[in-house]
Each structure stands twice: as structure tokens, then as C-alpha cells.
Short mmCIF file of C-alpha atoms in Angstrom, two decimals:
data_model
loop_
_atom_site.label_atom_id
_atom_site.label_comp_id
_atom_site.label_asym_id
_atom_site.label_seq_id
_atom_site.Cartn_x
_atom_site.Cartn_y
_atom_site.Cartn_z
CA GLN A 2 96.64 -123.58 21.17
CA VAL A 3 98.98 -126.38 20.19
CA GLN A 4 98.05 -128.24 17.03
CA VAL A 5 99.70 -131.18 15.32
CA VAL A 6 98.30 -132.29 11.97
CA GLU A 7 99.53 -135.24 9.92
CA SER A 8 99.08 -135.73 6.20
CA GLY A 9 100.38 -137.86 3.36
CA GLY A 10 98.93 -141.26 4.19
CA GLY A 11 97.48 -143.48 1.50
CA VAL A 12 97.69 -146.83 -0.25
CA VAL A 13 101.07 -147.98 -1.57
CA GLN A 14 102.34 -151.26 -3.00
CA PRO A 15 104.91 -153.39 -1.15
CA GLY A 16 108.37 -152.07 -1.90
CA GLY A 17 107.03 -148.59 -2.57
CA SER A 18 107.64 -145.27 -0.86
CA LEU A 19 105.52 -142.69 0.91
CA ARG A 20 106.30 -139.41 2.64
CA LEU A 21 104.29 -138.34 5.67
CA SER A 22 104.20 -134.73 6.84
CA CYS A 23 103.32 -133.20 10.17
CA ALA A 24 102.46 -129.53 10.56
CA ALA A 25 102.77 -128.06 14.05
CA SER A 26 101.62 -124.74 15.50
CA GLY A 27 100.92 -123.02 18.77
CA PHE A 28 104.36 -123.47 20.34
CA THR A 29 108.02 -122.58 19.70
CA PHE A 30 108.67 -125.40 17.28
CA ASN A 31 112.47 -125.45 17.38
CA ASN A 32 112.48 -125.87 21.17
CA PHE A 33 111.06 -129.39 21.07
CA GLY A 34 111.86 -132.77 19.64
CA MET A 35 109.18 -134.50 17.60
CA GLN A 36 108.31 -138.17 17.36
CA TRP A 37 106.33 -140.57 15.17
CA VAL A 38 104.34 -143.42 16.68
CA ARG A 39 102.20 -145.94 14.80
CA GLN A 40 99.40 -148.36 15.54
CA VAL A 41 99.19 -151.50 13.46
CA PRO A 42 95.59 -152.72 12.99
CA GLY A 43 94.43 -154.75 15.97
CA LYS A 44 97.66 -154.16 17.84
CA GLY A 45 99.14 -151.64 20.22
CA LEU A 46 101.17 -148.49 19.86
CA GLU A 47 104.68 -148.78 18.45
CA TRP A 48 107.30 -146.08 18.70
CA VAL A 49 108.84 -145.29 15.28
CA ALA A 50 111.29 -142.38 15.32
CA VAL A 51 112.41 -139.10 16.92
CA VAL A 52 114.16 -135.99 15.64
CA SER A 53 115.85 -133.46 17.91
CA GLN A 54 115.06 -129.76 18.02
CA TYR A 55 117.40 -128.75 15.19
CA GLY A 56 117.37 -132.06 13.37
CA SER A 57 120.91 -133.08 14.29
CA LEU A 58 119.86 -136.25 16.13
CA GLN A 59 117.55 -139.00 14.93
CA HIS A 60 116.72 -142.38 16.40
CA TYR A 61 114.64 -145.18 14.94
CA ALA A 62 112.87 -148.36 15.95
CA ASP A 63 114.77 -151.45 14.82
CA SER A 64 111.81 -152.41 12.61
CA VAL A 65 112.19 -149.29 10.42
CA LYS A 66 115.92 -148.52 10.67
CA GLY A 67 117.50 -148.18 7.26
CA ARG A 68 114.10 -147.78 5.54
CA PHE A 69 112.56 -144.71 7.21
CA THR A 70 114.08 -141.24 7.56
CA ILE A 71 112.77 -138.54 9.89
CA SER A 72 113.58 -134.89 9.25
CA ARG A 73 112.28 -131.44 10.12
CA ASP A 74 112.09 -127.96 8.60
CA ASN A 75 112.04 -125.38 11.38
CA SER A 76 111.34 -122.57 8.91
CA LYS A 77 108.02 -124.24 8.09
CA ASN A 78 107.26 -125.89 11.46
CA THR A 79 107.04 -129.28 9.82
CA VAL A 80 108.32 -132.79 10.44
CA SER A 81 108.52 -135.45 7.74
CA LEU A 82 108.80 -139.21 7.70
CA GLN A 83 110.16 -140.63 4.46
CA MET A 84 109.20 -144.30 4.26
CA ASN A 85 110.95 -146.51 1.68
CA SER A 86 110.87 -150.24 0.98
CA LEU A 87 107.44 -150.44 2.56
CA ARG A 88 106.13 -153.80 3.75
CA ALA A 89 102.68 -155.08 4.62
CA ASP A 90 103.52 -154.90 8.32
CA ASP A 91 104.10 -151.15 8.01
CA THR A 92 100.33 -150.75 7.54
CA GLY A 93 98.77 -148.68 10.28
CA VAL A 94 97.84 -145.29 11.60
CA TYR A 95 100.86 -143.01 11.97
CA TYR A 96 100.79 -140.34 14.67
CA CYS A 97 103.06 -137.33 14.97
CA ALA A 98 103.63 -136.07 18.50
CA LYS A 99 105.44 -133.27 20.30
CA GLU A 100 107.83 -133.96 23.13
CA GLY A 101 106.76 -132.55 26.47
CA THR A 102 110.06 -131.05 27.58
CA GLU A 103 112.91 -129.21 25.90
CA HIS A 104 115.18 -132.24 26.24
CA ILE A 105 115.17 -134.98 23.64
CA SER A 106 113.79 -138.22 25.02
CA SER A 107 110.66 -137.11 26.78
CA TYR A 108 107.01 -137.99 27.12
CA LEU A 109 104.60 -136.85 24.39
CA ASP A 110 102.14 -134.15 25.34
CA TYR A 111 100.40 -133.31 22.05
CA TRP A 112 99.47 -135.76 19.34
CA GLY A 113 97.88 -135.45 15.94
CA GLN A 114 94.82 -137.41 14.87
CA GLY A 115 96.90 -139.74 12.74
CA THR A 116 97.19 -140.61 9.06
CA LEU A 117 96.47 -144.07 7.67
CA VAL A 118 99.10 -145.91 5.65
CA THR A 119 98.05 -149.07 3.83
CA VAL A 120 100.68 -151.24 2.17
CA SER A 121 98.94 -153.65 -0.16
CA SER A 122 99.15 -154.96 -3.69
CA ASP B 16 116.19 -152.53 23.74
CA ILE B 17 114.10 -152.10 26.90
CA GLN B 18 111.03 -154.35 26.99
CA MET B 19 107.90 -153.09 28.73
CA THR B 20 105.39 -155.62 30.07
CA GLN B 21 101.95 -154.54 31.21
CA SER B 22 99.45 -156.51 33.23
CA PRO B 23 96.72 -157.36 32.94
CA SER B 24 96.22 -157.34 29.16
CA SER B 25 92.55 -156.63 29.73
CA VAL B 26 90.31 -155.95 32.69
CA SER B 27 86.56 -155.66 33.14
CA ALA B 28 85.33 -153.24 35.76
CA SER B 29 82.30 -151.22 36.75
CA VAL B 30 81.76 -147.50 37.14
CA GLY B 31 83.04 -146.53 40.57
CA ASP B 32 85.59 -149.34 40.82
CA ARG B 33 89.24 -148.83 41.63
CA VAL B 34 91.58 -150.24 39.00
CA THR B 35 95.34 -150.65 38.98
CA ILE B 36 97.47 -151.45 35.92
CA THR B 37 101.10 -152.40 36.29
CA CYS B 38 104.07 -152.00 33.97
CA ARG B 39 107.44 -153.67 34.34
CA ALA B 40 110.60 -152.65 32.49
CA SER B 41 113.30 -155.15 31.54
CA GLN B 42 115.91 -152.72 32.89
CA ASP B 43 116.04 -149.61 35.02
CA VAL B 44 114.23 -146.66 33.39
CA SER B 45 114.49 -144.45 36.48
CA TYR B 46 111.41 -142.20 36.53
CA LYS B 47 111.24 -141.87 32.72
CA LEU B 48 107.87 -143.50 32.28
CA ALA B 49 104.57 -142.13 31.05
CA TRP B 50 101.04 -143.48 30.85
CA TYR B 51 98.77 -142.86 27.86
CA GLN B 52 95.06 -143.36 27.29
CA HIS B 53 93.92 -144.29 23.80
CA LYS B 54 90.37 -144.46 22.49
CA PRO B 55 89.48 -145.80 19.02
CA GLY B 56 89.74 -143.14 16.34
CA LYS B 57 91.26 -140.61 18.72
CA ALA B 58 94.74 -139.33 19.39
CA PRO B 59 96.46 -140.90 22.40
CA LYS B 60 96.49 -138.69 25.48
CA VAL B 61 99.16 -138.47 28.15
CA LEU B 62 97.83 -138.96 31.67
CA ILE B 63 100.95 -139.28 33.80
CA TYR B 64 104.58 -138.44 33.02
CA GLU B 65 107.83 -138.93 34.94
CA ALA B 66 106.13 -141.88 36.63
CA SER B 67 103.90 -139.87 38.97
CA THR B 68 103.26 -136.35 37.64
CA LEU B 69 99.68 -135.73 36.59
CA GLN B 70 99.41 -133.98 33.22
CA THR B 71 97.55 -130.66 33.34
CA GLY B 72 93.83 -131.14 32.93
CA VAL B 73 93.79 -134.84 33.79
CA PRO B 74 91.32 -135.72 36.58
CA LEU B 75 92.71 -136.37 40.05
CA ARG B 76 91.29 -139.92 40.05
CA PHE B 77 94.32 -140.89 37.93
CA SER B 78 97.61 -141.46 39.74
CA GLY B 79 100.93 -143.07 38.96
CA SER B 80 103.70 -144.50 41.09
CA GLY B 81 106.95 -146.41 40.84
CA SER B 82 110.53 -146.00 39.72
CA GLY B 83 113.27 -148.17 38.32
CA THR B 84 111.55 -151.19 36.83
CA ASP B 85 108.10 -151.38 38.45
CA PHE B 86 105.31 -148.90 37.87
CA SER B 87 101.57 -148.66 38.31
CA LEU B 88 98.65 -146.56 37.12
CA THR B 89 95.60 -146.36 39.40
CA ILE B 90 92.16 -145.03 38.60
CA SER B 91 90.50 -144.47 41.95
CA SER B 92 86.85 -144.40 40.86
CA LEU B 93 86.13 -145.39 37.27
CA GLN B 94 83.99 -143.06 35.19
CA PRO B 95 82.25 -143.99 31.93
CA GLU B 96 84.75 -141.98 29.88
CA ASP B 97 87.69 -143.98 31.30
CA PHE B 98 86.94 -147.12 29.31
CA ALA B 99 89.82 -147.21 26.84
CA THR B 100 93.21 -148.83 26.28
CA TYR B 101 96.11 -147.74 28.46
CA TYR B 102 99.80 -147.90 27.56
CA CYS B 103 103.00 -147.29 29.46
CA LYS B 104 106.02 -145.98 27.55
CA GLN B 105 109.63 -145.63 28.66
CA ALA B 106 111.65 -142.58 27.62
CA LYS B 107 114.90 -143.53 29.36
CA SER B 108 116.71 -144.61 26.21
CA PHE B 109 116.18 -145.03 22.49
CA PRO B 110 114.42 -146.81 21.01
CA HIS B 111 111.52 -145.77 23.19
CA THR B 112 109.17 -148.66 23.84
CA PHE B 113 105.52 -149.10 24.77
CA GLY B 114 103.90 -151.79 26.82
CA GLN B 115 101.50 -154.01 24.91
CA GLY B 116 98.48 -152.17 26.30
CA THR B 117 95.72 -152.86 28.83
CA ARG B 118 92.16 -152.79 27.55
CA LEU B 119 89.76 -151.53 30.20
CA GLU B 120 86.23 -152.74 29.49
CA ILE B 121 82.87 -152.17 31.08
CA LYS B 122 81.62 -155.07 33.18
#
């Protein structure tokens, strides 16, 4: 069965860096784009980033562009989100999710349980 | 960027009620819209994709309609497990964007 599992969350000071990882299994990983979505405490879901099947295309939310980098390693079935210059408003639960079709820019059919990132001094 | 506006922001309803949530896009997203259910502490779950296609395993009481800029999600007969927050999300162009969410509460 399809599984998506995030890791790497934690507490970091403003201006610091953190790297999130997402391990996927149960499907042909390099056939699907992968996305990150976050939920800020007390607020709704916010789309963060996407990476295409072979990593050649990435897109980002305006709020993280230039600070976050999404990448993937198809040999290990993993997706990463490198987060630099973190701010307090980056605090939240970060979800990794699989795209539902073999075309980048799709709905998300499998999600992980999320990993909590707290940016605080 | 495409803005997604949901209404209402919250709704109180009883088991057995019919509820409709609407989502409006600031520009044409064709049929590239999905609806997600999110419960506290859980992973979001897709209910409807491509505006009106029911995801496998989702109960038939959920349905979606619309295209272009106006969409709706209807729950025909609310069940206790349906009380959650619902989000629409466009996948027409990047950056993808979510609506602000509709919190469905028990009356």
C-alpha cells in the first residue's frame, strides 16, 4: 500500500535552517510529482512547493521562494525540503503528498501524517 | 496567483442534513479543482478531484460540481464522521492555492 512518511521537523531559531525528508513507498516513485503543503497553527492549508517526476521542474509559493528548495532522490524514493532563513511565520505542520496523476500539477491522493516545524528563539 | 474563496467559513449542521460548500476562483481553473477533508491531527484526505470525480473509497454522499470559476461540494446526508474542515484547491497553475477552509460543526 502507498505510504508517505515525513521526518526532520523540530525547533529552530529565526534565521536558521532545517531539512525535511519524505520517504515514499508502495508506488512507482519516479512516475509522480510530489508536493509539500503546510498548516500554520490556527490557520488553513497552504501550498508550499512541487517537484516533477525526475526533479527537473520545481515551483514554489511566493512566501517561500528563494528560501526553500525542494528536491528528490529517485534511487531512494525520497523528497526533501531544504528550508533556509526561517521565520516565525514558517511555523507549522508540514505535509508531504503524492500527486494523483502522472502529470505535474495534479490533485494529491496520498498524504503523510506531517512533521512539526517550530521557529522560535 | 489564483485566489480561491470558500463560503461559508463555518457552518453548523445536524446529522442527516444536506450541506453545500462553495468555492470561487479569481480566474478560470477549468476542471482542475479538488476538495479535501481535514481533521485535527490527521492527514488531509482527497474527496473529489477534477471538480466532480469521486475519489475511490469516498462515500457516495459526497459530490462535487462546477467548472471554470464556480464550484461546490455537497454532502447529501451528514454523518458524524463528516464533521471536519473542508478545503478546495486549484491545480490549474502554479502556485497551487487553497481556499481558506470551511469548518463544519455539529449543531
